[in-house]
Short mmCIF file of C-alpha atoms and ligand atoms in Angstrom, two decimals:
data_model
loop_
_atom_site.label_atom_id
_atom_site.label_comp_id
_atom_site.label_asym_id
_atom_site.label_seq_id
_atom_site.Cartn_x
_atom_site.Cartn_y
_atom_site.Cartn_z
CA UNK A 26 -10.51 20.80 17.56
CA UNK A 27 -14.34 20.16 17.58
CA UNK A 28 -14.86 17.39 15.07
CA UNK A 29 -18.45 17.79 14.89
CA UNK A 30 -18.47 21.09 13.62
CA UNK A 31 -16.13 20.10 10.84
CA UNK A 32 -17.75 18.57 7.63
CA UNK A 33 -16.98 14.57 7.40
CA UNK A 34 -18.77 12.48 5.03
CA UNK A 35 -18.46 10.51 1.97
CA UNK A 36 -19.70 11.70 -1.26
CA UNK A 37 -20.59 9.82 -4.21
CA UNK A 38 -19.28 10.86 -7.71
CA UNK A 39 -22.01 9.48 -9.89
CA UNK A 40 -20.02 10.34 -13.13
CA UNK A 41 -17.41 7.59 -12.14
CA UNK A 42 -19.44 5.72 -9.60
CA UNK A 43 -17.07 6.34 -6.72
CA UNK A 44 -16.99 7.19 -3.15
CA UNK A 45 -14.91 10.48 -2.19
CA UNK A 46 -13.86 10.81 1.58
CA UNK A 47 -14.36 14.29 2.39
CA UNK A 48 -12.76 15.46 5.56
CA UNK A 49 -12.60 19.16 6.23
CA UNK A 50 -10.23 19.09 9.29
CA UNK A 51 -7.51 17.33 7.31
CA UNK A 52 -6.68 20.57 5.56
CA UNK A 53 -4.93 21.53 8.87
CA UNK A 54 -2.66 18.58 8.75
CA UNK A 55 1.10 19.84 9.23
CA UNK A 56 3.28 19.90 5.99
CA UNK A 57 6.95 18.43 6.03
CA UNK A 58 7.39 19.72 9.63
CA UNK A 59 11.31 18.02 9.55
CA UNK A 60 12.45 21.13 7.65
CA UNK A 61 12.27 23.27 10.75
CA UNK A 62 13.27 20.12 13.01
CA UNK A 63 14.48 22.46 15.85
CA UNK A 64 11.04 23.55 16.72
CA UNK A 65 8.98 20.31 15.86
CA UNK A 66 8.77 17.44 17.96
CA UNK A 67 8.14 14.30 15.89
CA UNK A 68 4.86 12.79 17.05
CA UNK A 69 6.17 9.26 16.37
CA UNK A 70 9.69 9.44 18.04
CA UNK A 71 9.94 8.00 21.62
CA UNK A 72 9.07 10.36 24.04
CA UNK A 73 5.86 11.77 21.92
CA UNK A 74 3.04 12.49 24.50
CA UNK A 75 0.72 10.00 21.73
CA UNK A 76 3.43 7.19 22.85
CA UNK A 77 3.71 8.00 26.59
CA UNK A 78 1.63 5.17 27.70
CA UNK A 79 4.21 2.57 26.25
CA UNK A 80 7.21 1.68 28.12
CA UNK A 81 9.23 0.33 25.17
CA UNK A 82 8.11 -0.64 21.65
CA UNK A 83 9.70 -1.54 18.45
CA UNK A 84 6.42 -1.18 16.19
CA UNK A 85 3.46 0.27 17.39
CA UNK A 86 -0.19 1.12 15.93
CA UNK A 87 -1.95 4.39 16.71
CA UNK A 88 -5.17 5.93 15.60
CA UNK A 89 -4.43 8.65 12.73
CA UNK A 90 -4.26 12.18 14.24
CA UNK A 91 -6.23 13.58 11.07
CA UNK A 92 -8.18 10.63 10.35
CA UNK A 93 -10.02 10.51 6.94
CA UNK A 94 -12.75 8.32 8.62
CA UNK A 95 -14.24 8.28 12.01
CA UNK A 96 -15.99 5.48 14.21
CA UNK A 97 -18.71 8.02 15.32
CA UNK A 98 -19.12 10.41 12.26
CA UNK A 99 -21.68 12.92 12.09
CA UNK A 100 -24.65 12.73 10.05
CA UNK A 101 -24.02 13.31 6.26
CA UNK A 102 -25.41 16.32 4.25
CA UNK A 103 -28.45 16.15 2.12
CA UNK A 104 -28.82 17.62 -1.23
CA UNK A 105 -32.42 17.77 -3.01
CA UNK A 106 -31.13 16.31 -6.52
CA UNK A 107 -31.08 12.54 -6.36
CA UNK A 108 -27.63 12.25 -7.91
CA UNK A 109 -26.15 14.05 -5.21
CA UNK A 110 -25.78 11.39 -2.45
CA UNK A 111 -23.53 11.44 0.65
CA UNK A 112 -23.06 8.96 3.49
CA UNK A 113 -21.42 8.47 6.49
CA UNK A 114 -17.58 8.62 6.74
CA UNK A 115 -17.60 5.49 9.37
CA UNK A 116 -14.48 3.85 9.69
CA UNK A 117 -11.14 3.97 11.34
CA UNK A 118 -7.52 5.34 10.29
CA UNK A 119 -4.65 4.06 11.99
CA UNK A 120 -0.86 4.50 11.61
CA UNK A 121 1.72 1.79 11.94
CA UNK A 122 4.77 3.14 13.50
CA UNK A 123 7.49 0.82 12.29
CA UNK A 124 10.46 1.84 14.49
CA UNK A 125 11.50 4.12 16.99
CA UNK A 126 14.27 5.39 14.72
CA UNK A 127 13.13 8.65 13.12
CA UNK A 128 14.57 7.73 9.65
CA UNK A 129 14.79 4.65 7.60
CA UNK A 130 12.70 2.49 5.25
CA UNK A 131 11.68 -1.15 5.38
CA UNK A 132 15.18 -2.26 4.36
CA UNK A 133 16.87 -0.49 7.02
CA UNK A 134 14.98 -2.64 9.75
CA UNK A 135 16.56 -5.95 10.38
CA UNK A 136 14.67 -8.73 8.93
CA UNK A 137 13.39 -9.99 12.20
CA UNK A 138 12.01 -6.22 12.74
CA UNK A 139 10.35 -6.05 9.71
CA UNK A 140 8.52 -9.34 10.35
CA UNK A 141 7.22 -7.70 13.52
CA UNK A 142 5.56 -5.04 10.95
CA UNK A 143 4.04 -7.60 8.78
CA UNK A 144 2.73 -9.42 12.06
CA UNK A 145 1.26 -6.06 13.31
CA UNK A 146 -0.51 -5.39 9.90
CA UNK A 147 -2.06 -9.08 10.18
CA UNK A 148 -3.21 -8.45 13.79
CA UNK A 149 -4.67 -4.91 12.75
CA UNK A 150 -6.30 -6.23 9.70
CA UNK A 151 -7.99 -9.15 11.71
CA UNK A 152 -9.16 -6.88 14.41
CA UNK A 153 -10.51 -4.08 11.88
CA UNK A 154 -12.01 -6.57 9.58
CA UNK A 155 -14.22 -7.95 12.30
CA UNK A 156 -16.10 -4.48 12.60
CA UNK A 157 -19.67 -4.64 11.40
CA UNK A 158 -19.50 -1.50 9.39
CA UNK A 159 -16.02 -2.08 7.88
CA UNK A 160 -16.20 -3.52 4.24
CA UNK A 161 -12.47 -3.19 3.30
CA UNK A 162 -9.34 -2.80 5.12
CA UNK A 163 -6.61 -1.09 3.12
CA UNK A 164 -2.96 -1.21 4.12
CA UNK A 165 -0.54 1.07 2.39
CA UNK A 166 2.74 2.83 2.80
CA UNK A 167 3.73 6.12 1.34
CA UNK A 168 7.37 7.10 1.11
CA UNK A 169 9.06 10.12 0.14
CA UNK A 170 8.13 14.04 -0.38
CA UNK A 171 7.50 13.45 -4.03
CA UNK A 172 4.50 11.18 -3.04
CA UNK A 173 3.34 13.84 -0.23
CA UNK A 174 4.38 12.10 2.84
CA UNK A 175 4.05 14.63 5.56
CA UNK A 176 6.06 12.86 8.25
CA UNK A 177 9.34 11.13 7.59
CA UNK A 178 9.33 8.90 10.34
CA UNK A 179 9.02 5.33 8.97
CA UNK A 180 5.34 4.49 9.20
CA UNK A 181 2.59 2.70 7.27
CA UNK A 182 -1.33 3.39 7.36
CA UNK A 183 -4.21 1.40 7.60
CA UNK A 184 -7.77 2.51 6.54
CA UNK A 185 -10.79 0.44 7.67
CA UNK A 186 -13.29 1.69 4.84
CA UNK A 187 -17.06 1.43 4.74
CA UNK A 188 -17.10 0.58 1.04
CA UNK A 189 -14.83 -1.58 -1.20
CA UNK A 190 -12.37 0.31 -3.21
CA UNK A 191 -13.06 0.61 -6.98
CA UNK A 192 -9.65 -0.87 -7.97
CA UNK A 193 -10.25 -3.94 -5.57
CA UNK A 194 -13.83 -4.31 -7.35
CA UNK A 195 -12.24 -4.59 -10.60
CA UNK A 196 -9.49 -7.10 -9.43
CA UNK A 197 -12.16 -9.16 -8.00
CA UNK A 198 -14.15 -9.28 -11.28
CA UNK A 199 -11.00 -10.04 -13.34
CA UNK A 200 -10.22 -13.05 -10.96
CA UNK A 201 -13.57 -14.36 -10.55
CA UNK A 202 -13.89 -14.18 -14.52
CA UNK A 203 -10.67 -15.97 -14.96
CA UNK A 204 -11.70 -18.55 -12.59
CA UNK A 205 -14.82 -19.26 -14.47
CA UNK A 206 -13.14 -19.43 -17.93
CA UNK A 207 -9.86 -21.00 -17.24
CA UNK A 208 -10.57 -22.76 -13.89
CA UNK A 209 -7.55 -21.57 -12.11
CA UNK A 210 -6.35 -18.71 -10.32
CA UNK A 211 -5.23 -15.72 -12.58
CA UNK A 212 -2.40 -14.78 -10.22
CA UNK A 213 -1.16 -18.48 -9.39
CA UNK A 214 -0.91 -18.83 -13.08
CA UNK A 215 0.91 -15.40 -13.97
CA UNK A 216 3.48 -16.13 -11.03
CA UNK A 217 4.17 -19.67 -12.50
CA UNK A 218 4.55 -18.35 -16.06
CA UNK A 219 6.80 -15.60 -15.17
CA UNK A 220 8.88 -17.54 -13.04
CA UNK A 221 9.34 -20.18 -16.01
CA UNK A 222 10.41 -17.50 -18.38
CA UNK A 223 12.35 -15.04 -16.28
CA UNK A 224 12.25 -12.03 -18.30
CA UNK A 225 10.45 -9.69 -15.78
CA UNK A 226 11.22 -11.46 -12.32
CA UNK A 227 13.32 -9.44 -9.99
CA UNK A 228 13.59 -11.77 -6.88
CA UNK A 229 12.29 -14.85 -5.49
CA UNK A 230 12.26 -16.52 -2.11
CA UNK A 231 10.66 -19.61 -1.18
CA UNK A 232 7.22 -18.25 -0.97
CA UNK A 233 6.93 -15.19 -3.10
CA UNK A 234 8.15 -13.71 -6.40
CA UNK A 235 9.02 -10.10 -7.15
CA UNK A 236 8.50 -8.94 -10.74
CA UNK A 237 7.85 -5.88 -12.76
CA UNK A 238 4.20 -7.03 -14.41
CA UNK A 239 3.75 -7.22 -18.23
CA UNK A 240 0.99 -4.75 -17.76
CA UNK A 241 3.06 -2.22 -15.58
CA UNK A 242 1.45 1.22 -15.71
CA UNK A 243 4.42 2.65 -13.77
CA UNK A 244 7.88 2.49 -15.38
CA UNK A 245 9.24 0.56 -12.13
CA UNK A 246 6.34 -0.82 -10.66
CA UNK A 247 6.82 -4.04 -8.75
CA UNK A 248 4.21 -6.75 -7.72
CA UNK A 249 4.90 -9.18 -5.17
CA UNK A 250 2.79 -12.38 -5.62
CA UNK A 251 2.76 -15.40 -3.05
CA UNK A 252 3.49 -18.57 -4.89
CA UNK A 253 0.66 -20.30 -3.00
CA UNK A 254 -2.84 -19.27 -3.45
CA UNK A 255 -3.30 -17.19 -0.27
CA UNK A 256 -6.68 -15.23 0.01
CA UNK A 257 -5.71 -12.56 2.25
CA UNK A 258 -3.07 -11.42 4.67
CA UNK A 259 -5.08 -13.08 7.64
CA UNK A 260 -4.10 -16.38 6.00
CA UNK A 261 -0.33 -16.04 6.15
CA UNK A 262 1.56 -18.58 8.24
CA UNK A 263 4.08 -17.51 10.59
CA UNK A 264 6.72 -18.58 7.76
CA UNK A 265 4.92 -16.69 5.16
CA UNK A 266 5.11 -13.70 7.36
CA UNK A 267 9.01 -14.05 7.50
CA UNK A 268 9.23 -14.36 3.70
CA UNK A 269 7.03 -11.57 3.04
CA UNK A 270 9.08 -9.24 5.10
CA UNK A 271 12.09 -10.51 3.20
CA UNK A 272 10.73 -9.84 -0.12
CA UNK A 273 9.36 -6.45 0.83
CA UNK A 274 13.03 -5.41 2.26
CA UNK A 275 14.45 -6.57 -0.97
CA UNK A 276 12.04 -4.37 -3.15
CA UNK A 277 12.54 -1.20 -1.13
CA UNK A 278 16.47 -1.82 -1.01
CA UNK A 279 16.31 -2.34 -4.96
CA UNK A 280 14.34 1.00 -5.32
CA UNK A 281 17.23 2.97 -3.28
CA UNK A 282 20.24 1.00 -5.28
CA UNK A 283 18.32 1.85 -8.39
CA UNK A 284 17.86 5.56 -7.70
CA UNK A 285 21.07 5.80 -5.68
CA UNK A 286 19.31 7.75 -3.14
CA UNK A 287 16.56 7.24 -0.68
CA UNK A 288 13.90 6.23 -3.03
CA UNK A 289 10.20 7.45 -3.00
CA UNK A 290 7.38 4.72 -3.62
CA UNK A 291 3.87 3.80 -2.69
CA UNK A 292 3.31 0.44 -1.47
CA UNK A 293 -0.12 -1.29 -1.31
CA UNK A 294 -1.42 -4.60 -0.09
CA UNK A 295 -4.26 -5.90 -2.05
CA UNK A 296 -6.74 -8.10 -0.29
CA UNK A 297 -10.44 -8.96 -0.70
CA UNK A 298 -13.33 -7.25 0.80
CA UNK A 299 -13.70 -8.25 4.39
CA UNK A 300 -17.26 -9.62 4.47
CA UNK A 301 -18.31 -12.31 2.14
CA UNK A 302 -15.97 -15.20 0.41
CA UNK A 303 -13.92 -14.47 -2.36
CA UNK A 304 -11.75 -17.44 -2.75
CA UNK A 305 -10.65 -16.83 -6.42
CA UNK A 306 -8.86 -13.76 -4.93
CA UNK A 307 -4.96 -14.00 -4.63
CA UNK A 308 -3.54 -11.51 -2.09
CA UNK A 309 -0.42 -9.48 -3.56
CA UNK A 310 1.49 -6.61 -2.92
CA UNK A 311 2.12 -3.88 -5.44
CA UNK A 312 4.63 -1.03 -5.35
CA UNK A 313 4.64 2.20 -7.77
CA UNK A 314 7.68 4.22 -8.10
CA UNK A 315 7.49 7.41 -9.65
CA UNK A 316 10.51 7.92 -11.53
CA UNK A 317 10.91 6.68 -15.12
CA UNK A 318 14.73 7.33 -15.04
CA UNK A 319 16.79 8.17 -12.24
CA UNK A 320 16.34 11.97 -12.27
CA UNK A 321 13.05 12.07 -14.58
CA UNK A 322 9.74 12.15 -12.74
CA UNK A 323 6.92 10.31 -14.38
CA UNK A 324 3.72 12.71 -13.65
CA UNK A 325 0.38 11.15 -13.78
CA UNK A 326 -1.36 13.87 -15.88
CA UNK A 327 -4.05 14.73 -18.59
CA UNK A 328 -4.23 11.38 -20.19
CA UNK A 329 -3.63 9.48 -17.00
CA UNK A 330 -5.96 11.51 -14.74
CA UNK A 331 -8.51 12.81 -17.18
CA UNK A 332 -9.04 9.33 -18.93
CA UNK A 333 -7.45 6.62 -16.72
CA UNK A 334 -5.15 5.80 -19.74
CA UNK A 335 -1.46 5.23 -18.95
CA UNK A 336 1.39 5.50 -21.29
CA UNK A 337 4.42 3.44 -20.33
CA UNK A 338 7.34 5.27 -21.18
CA UNK A 339 10.05 2.76 -22.18
CA UNK A 340 10.27 -1.38 -22.14
CA UNK A 341 8.84 -3.30 -19.51
CA UNK A 342 11.39 -6.10 -20.01
CA UNK A 343 14.26 -3.53 -19.94
CA UNK A 344 13.17 -1.89 -16.94
CA UNK A 345 13.09 -5.16 -15.33
CA UNK A 346 16.65 -5.85 -16.16
CA UNK A 347 17.49 -2.67 -14.59
CA UNK A 348 15.71 -3.56 -11.39
CA UNK A 349 17.34 -7.22 -11.44
CA UNK A 350 20.83 -5.31 -11.60
CA UNK A 351 19.71 -2.92 -8.61
CA UNK A 352 18.59 -5.98 -6.71
CA UNK A 353 21.90 -7.55 -6.96
CA UNK A 354 23.53 -4.65 -5.49
CA UNK A 355 21.05 -4.13 -2.77
CA UNK A 356 20.91 -7.69 -1.68
CA UNK A 357 24.83 -7.42 -1.06
CA UNK A 358 24.16 -4.64 1.06
CA UNK A 359 21.37 -6.13 3.12
CA UNK A 360 23.09 -9.41 4.56
CA UNK A 361 20.18 -11.19 6.18
CA UNK A 362 18.46 -12.23 3.03
CA UNK A 363 16.33 -15.38 2.48
CA UNK A 364 16.21 -15.83 -1.48
CA UNK A 365 17.92 -14.82 -4.77
CA UNK A 366 17.85 -12.14 -7.29
CA UNK A 367 16.78 -13.35 -10.51
ZN1 LIG B 27 10.39 10.56 14.60
ZN1 LIG B 28 -3.96 -17.93 -6.82
FE1 LIG B 29 -3.74 -5.58 -7.45
#
């Protein structure tokens, strides 16, 4: 495929002041190839040509075959109207293949193995954030066909973006405002408060708390907050990487125990922008789970998409209780766990 002939740029939406990544070639991505598995060779399984250069591996990072951003993007298109603005889709998209095993999730990896995944995230984050054109490094994991995942082999993704995502801009502003008015850190204070009350906490280890936030938008949304004021993933100590792997395994196992099947979810790492200093920002991980009950899917539709207004179908404190129960079941099956269900 000749990349240059395909349109590839970022376009500014002046109505909502957001960049959209336009990547024509991504329409050719394969969809759920495992459904005709015999004919299809998983590109993330050992023996795939992409991995031929490696002798043996547990976790490995590769360039995304259908990148939304390029290191050498073509020139963006031009329009005569001032409000129609485009820019270079300059960046990098990488895939972290977490295991040679074709099926699984974070919690089906051993704790030791999951730590390697976190360490690789950190390494990639540091490497990508040092590039001059990179403004933000987005680490995320999509799981399940409900979420639109095209390959089932356990993997996460990293986008090195030429702009700061709008959601992060809002978080930065909120945490800065809080710091100015209250003199502390918003997330440090919320984590302490929730731990002292316990109504929405789900799991705790030495360095992290997992909770269903007071302000959850998704029925089983879970946030993982470091107890220490950690600015970004690159500031995690060796021990904090181990405990992060622990809490993330427990959360994904909790989802599976809750739904009593391989659960879909979205996991995102919220770090500050990579250029500049944002010391008031508190690194955290967020999980969105799309079911509102075991068999009832929560669709983001008119009110959510058209207005960015979320309705929470249920009582967050009750859902937190359900997650606590699921956590107890999950932890029983995990074995090598470092903390306690609340
Ligand atoms: Zn595979
Ligand atoms: Zn903090
Ligand atoms: Fe966040």
